[in-house]
Amino acid sequence: MSIRLDPRRLAALKLLAGEEGLRPGELVTRWVEERLDAARAGQPAPTQASTGDSSKALAALSSRVDELARRLDAFTATPPAAAPSDAAVEPTAPGAEAAEPVTPKRRGRPPRSVTPASTPKRERATAAAGRVALHDEIVALISERGPMTAAELATAIQERGRYSSPRSAKPFDASTVNARVSNPVYRSRFTRDRGRIGLATSS
């Protein structure tokens, strides 16, 4: 046999059974046996007065359960906090464009001249120092006098005096010119024909 109770009365039954030191099923069994014994003996069913403190406690507990249920219902029925009003957001005028951020100007020294990154490192260093690069001097001499041997170019460069070798300990001669002309960075500017160095068509 099973008994179905609503959640509130079931909670009250559990509390009453706990106060009696019994399980809920044992308490229900005891109540049923009391009524059966009274009916068998021809006595009226126990009333609230005869059941004593248990009936009073059940009534009080039922009232407490009802009160808690009402409070829970009131709490869940509370409307959520109102969302911020759209009026607090300043609308953007139609057709207005967002202003571009203004980058503050740096104070101090004026910007340095920037040399293209494609320029060879040695050439950038030479230009920064205000010196004439060796390959530029070779190009200038060949443009003025035509194709020349490495030795002739070395002699002409020394006579002009525009180029000064950064390595003073190393003598400047034809091998220095040959090394610069054969350098992978600059050799596309020059051609060699019968021992003479000339300028490539693209130079």
CSV table of C-alpha atoms in Angstrom, one decimal:
chain,number,residue,atom,x,y,z
A,1,MET,CA,0.0,0.0,0.0
A,2,SER,CA,1.3,3.4,-0.9
A,3,ILE,CA,0.2,6.9,0.2
A,4,ARG,CA,0.5,10.0,-1.9
A,5,LEU,CA,0.9,13.4,-0.1
A,6,ASP,CA,1.4,16.9,-1.4
A,7,PRO,CA,5.0,18.2,-0.8
A,8,ARG,CA,3.9,20.4,2.1
A,9,ARG,CA,2.2,17.7,4.1
A,10,LEU,CA,5.0,15.3,3.4
A,11,ALA,CA,7.5,17.8,4.8
A,12,ALA,CA,5.4,18.2,7.9
A,13,LEU,CA,5.2,14.4,8.3
A,14,LYS,CA,8.9,14.1,8.1
A,15,LEU,CA,9.4,16.7,10.8
A,16,LEU,CA,6.9,15.1,13.1
A,17,ALA,CA,8.4,11.7,12.7
A,18,GLY,CA,11.8,13.2,13.5
A,19,GLU,CA,10.5,14.7,16.7
A,20,GLU,CA,9.1,11.3,17.7
A,21,GLY,CA,12.3,9.5,16.8
A,22,LEU,CA,10.5,7.5,14.1
A,23,ARG,CA,10.6,7.1,10.4
A,24,PRO,CA,7.6,8.7,8.5
A,25,GLY,CA,6.2,5.3,7.6
A,26,GLU,CA,6.4,4.1,11.2
A,27,LEU,CA,4.5,7.2,12.4
A,28,VAL,CA,1.8,6.8,9.8
A,29,THR,CA,1.5,3.1,10.8
A,30,ARG,CA,1.1,4.1,14.5
A,31,TRP,CA,-1.7,6.6,13.7
A,32,VAL,CA,-3.5,4.0,11.6
A,33,GLU,CA,-3.2,1.3,14.3
A,34,GLU,CA,-4.6,3.8,16.9
A,35,ARG,CA,-7.7,4.4,14.8
A,36,LEU,CA,-8.2,0.8,14.0
A,37,ASP,CA,-8.0,-0.2,17.7
A,38,ALA,CA,-10.4,2.6,18.6
A,39,ALA,CA,-12.9,1.4,15.9
A,40,ARG,CA,-12.6,-2.2,17.0
A,41,ALA,CA,-13.3,-1.4,20.6
A,42,GLY,CA,-16.3,0.7,19.6
A,43,GLN,CA,-14.7,3.9,20.8
A,44,PRO,CA,-14.8,7.2,18.8
A,45,ALA,CA,-11.9,8.0,16.7
A,46,PRO,CA,-9.2,10.1,18.4
A,47,THR,CA,-9.9,13.8,18.2
A,48,GLN,CA,-7.6,16.6,18.4
A,49,ALA,CA,-7.9,16.7,22.1
A,50,SER,CA,-7.1,13.0,22.5
A,51,THR,CA,-4.1,13.1,20.1
A,52,GLY,CA,-2.5,15.7,22.3
A,53,ASP,CA,0.7,17.5,21.4
A,54,SER,CA,1.2,15.6,18.1
A,55,SER,CA,-2.0,17.1,16.5
A,56,LYS,CA,-1.1,20.6,17.7
A,57,ALA,CA,2.4,20.3,16.4
A,58,LEU,CA,1.1,19.0,13.1
A,59,ALA,CA,-1.2,22.0,12.8
A,60,ALA,CA,1.5,24.5,13.7
A,61,LEU,CA,4.0,22.8,11.3
A,62,SER,CA,1.4,22.9,8.5
A,63,SER,CA,1.0,26.7,9.1
A,64,ARG,CA,4.7,27.2,9.0
A,65,VAL,CA,5.0,25.3,5.7
A,66,ASP,CA,2.2,27.4,4.2
A,67,GLU,CA,3.8,30.6,5.3
A,68,LEU,CA,7.2,29.6,3.8
A,69,ALA,CA,5.4,28.6,0.6
A,70,ARG,CA,3.8,32.1,0.4
A,71,ARG,CA,7.1,33.8,1.0
A,72,LEU,CA,8.8,31.7,-1.7
A,73,ASP,CA,6.0,32.5,-4.2
A,74,ALA,CA,6.3,36.2,-3.4
A,75,PHE,CA,10.0,36.1,-3.9
A,76,THR,CA,9.9,34.4,-7.3
A,77,ALA,CA,7.1,36.8,-8.4
A,78,THR,CA,9.4,39.8,-7.9
A,79,PRO,CA,10.1,41.5,-11.3
A,80,PRO,CA,13.8,41.6,-12.3
A,81,ALA,CA,15.8,44.8,-12.0
A,82,ALA,CA,14.9,47.2,-14.7
A,83,ALA,CA,17.5,47.5,-17.6
A,84,PRO,CA,19.3,50.8,-18.1
A,85,SER,CA,17.1,53.2,-20.0
A,86,ASP,CA,18.0,53.7,-23.6
A,87,ALA,CA,17.6,57.5,-23.0
A,88,ALA,CA,20.8,57.4,-21.0
A,89,VAL,CA,22.8,56.6,-24.2
A,90,GLU,CA,23.5,59.6,-26.3
A,91,PRO,CA,22.3,58.8,-29.8
A,92,THR,CA,24.5,59.5,-32.7
A,93,ALA,CA,23.3,62.0,-35.2
A,94,PRO,CA,22.3,60.6,-38.5
A,95,GLY,CA,25.1,60.8,-41.1
A,96,ALA,CA,27.6,61.7,-38.5
A,97,GLU,CA,30.9,59.9,-38.8
A,98,ALA,CA,33.1,58.9,-35.9
A,99,ALA,CA,35.9,61.2,-35.4
A,100,GLU,CA,39.3,59.8,-36.2
A,101,PRO,CA,41.6,59.4,-33.2
A,102,VAL,CA,44.2,62.2,-33.1
A,103,THR,CA,47.7,60.9,-32.7
A,104,PRO,CA,49.8,63.2,-30.5
A,105,LYS,CA,52.8,64.7,-32.1
A,106,ARG,CA,56.2,63.7,-30.6
A,107,ARG,CA,58.3,66.5,-29.3
A,108,GLY,CA,62.1,66.5,-29.6
A,109,ARG,CA,64.5,66.0,-32.4
A,110,PRO,CA,63.2,66.2,-36.0
A,111,PRO,CA,62.8,62.8,-37.7
A,112,ARG,CA,65.9,61.4,-39.3
A,113,SER,CA,66.1,60.7,-43.0
A,114,VAL,CA,65.2,57.1,-43.7
A,115,THR,CA,67.3,55.2,-46.2
A,116,PRO,CA,65.4,52.5,-48.1
A,117,ALA,CA,65.8,49.0,-46.6
A,118,SER,CA,66.7,47.6,-50.0
A,119,THR,CA,69.9,49.6,-50.0
A,120,PRO,CA,72.9,47.4,-49.0
A,121,LYS,CA,74.1,47.9,-45.4
A,122,ARG,CA,77.6,49.1,-46.4
A,123,GLU,CA,76.1,51.6,-48.9
A,124,ARG,CA,73.8,53.0,-46.3
A,125,ALA,CA,76.7,53.4,-43.9
A,126,THR,CA,78.8,55.2,-46.5
A,127,ALA,CA,75.9,57.5,-47.5
A,128,ALA,CA,75.4,58.4,-43.8
A,129,ALA,CA,79.0,59.3,-43.4
A,130,GLY,CA,79.0,61.5,-46.5
A,131,ARG,CA,81.7,59.4,-48.3
A,132,VAL,CA,81.6,58.3,-51.9
A,133,ALA,CA,81.0,54.5,-52.2
A,134,LEU,CA,83.6,52.5,-54.2
A,135,HIS,CA,81.1,51.0,-56.6
A,136,ASP,CA,79.7,54.5,-57.3
A,137,GLU,CA,83.2,55.8,-58.1
A,138,ILE,CA,83.8,52.8,-60.4
A,139,VAL,CA,80.5,53.5,-62.2
A,140,ALA,CA,81.3,57.2,-62.6
A,141,LEU,CA,84.8,56.5,-64.1
A,142,ILE,CA,83.5,54.0,-66.5
A,143,SER,CA,80.7,56.4,-67.6
A,144,GLU,CA,83.3,59.1,-68.3
A,145,ARG,CA,86.1,57.0,-69.8
A,146,GLY,CA,84.6,53.8,-71.0
A,147,PRO,CA,85.5,50.2,-70.0
A,148,MET,CA,88.8,49.9,-68.1
A,149,THR,CA,90.9,47.2,-66.4
A,150,ALA,CA,90.8,46.8,-62.7
A,151,ALA,CA,94.3,48.3,-62.4
A,152,GLU,CA,93.4,51.3,-64.5
A,153,LEU,CA,90.3,51.8,-62.4
A,154,ALA,CA,92.4,51.6,-59.2
A,155,THR,CA,94.9,54.2,-60.4
A,156,ALA,CA,92.2,56.5,-61.6
A,157,ILE,CA,90.3,56.3,-58.3
A,158,GLN,CA,93.5,57.2,-56.4
A,159,GLU,CA,94.1,60.2,-58.7
A,160,ARG,CA,90.6,61.6,-58.3
A,161,GLY,CA,90.9,61.3,-54.5
A,162,ARG,CA,87.1,61.2,-54.0
A,163,TYR,CA,87.1,57.7,-52.5
A,164,SER,CA,88.9,56.9,-49.3
A,165,SER,CA,89.2,53.3,-48.2
A,166,PRO,CA,87.8,52.8,-44.7
A,167,ARG,CA,90.5,50.2,-44.1
A,168,SER,CA,93.7,52.3,-44.3
A,169,ALA,CA,95.9,49.4,-43.3
A,170,LYS,CA,95.0,47.5,-46.5
A,171,PRO,CA,96.5,48.8,-49.7
A,172,PHE,CA,94.1,50.0,-52.4
A,173,ASP,CA,94.8,48.2,-55.7
A,174,ALA,CA,93.3,46.2,-58.5
A,175,SER,CA,92.3,43.4,-56.2
A,176,THR,CA,90.1,45.8,-54.2
A,177,VAL,CA,88.3,46.9,-57.4
A,178,ASN,CA,87.9,43.3,-58.5
A,179,ALA,CA,86.5,42.3,-55.1
A,180,ARG,CA,83.9,45.1,-55.3
A,181,VAL,CA,82.9,44.4,-58.9
A,182,SER,CA,82.5,40.6,-58.1
A,183,ASN,CA,80.5,41.3,-54.9
A,184,PRO,CA,77.1,39.6,-55.3
A,185,VAL,CA,75.4,42.8,-54.3
A,186,TYR,CA,76.9,44.9,-57.0
A,187,ARG,CA,78.0,42.6,-59.8
A,188,SER,CA,74.8,42.9,-61.7
A,189,ARG,CA,75.8,46.5,-62.4
A,190,PHE,CA,79.0,45.5,-64.2
A,191,THR,CA,80.2,43.4,-67.1
A,192,ARG,CA,83.6,41.9,-68.0
A,193,ASP,CA,84.9,41.6,-71.5
A,194,ARG,CA,88.5,40.7,-72.3
A,195,GLY,CA,89.8,41.9,-68.9
A,196,ARG,CA,88.0,45.2,-69.1
A,197,ILE,CA,85.1,46.2,-66.7
A,198,GLY,CA,82.1,47.9,-68.2
A,199,LEU,CA,78.7,48.8,-67.2
A,200,ALA,CA,75.7,46.5,-67.5
A,201,THR,CA,72.9,47.7,-69.7
A,202,SER,CA,70.6,48.3,-66.7
A,203,SER,CA,73.1,50.5,-64.9
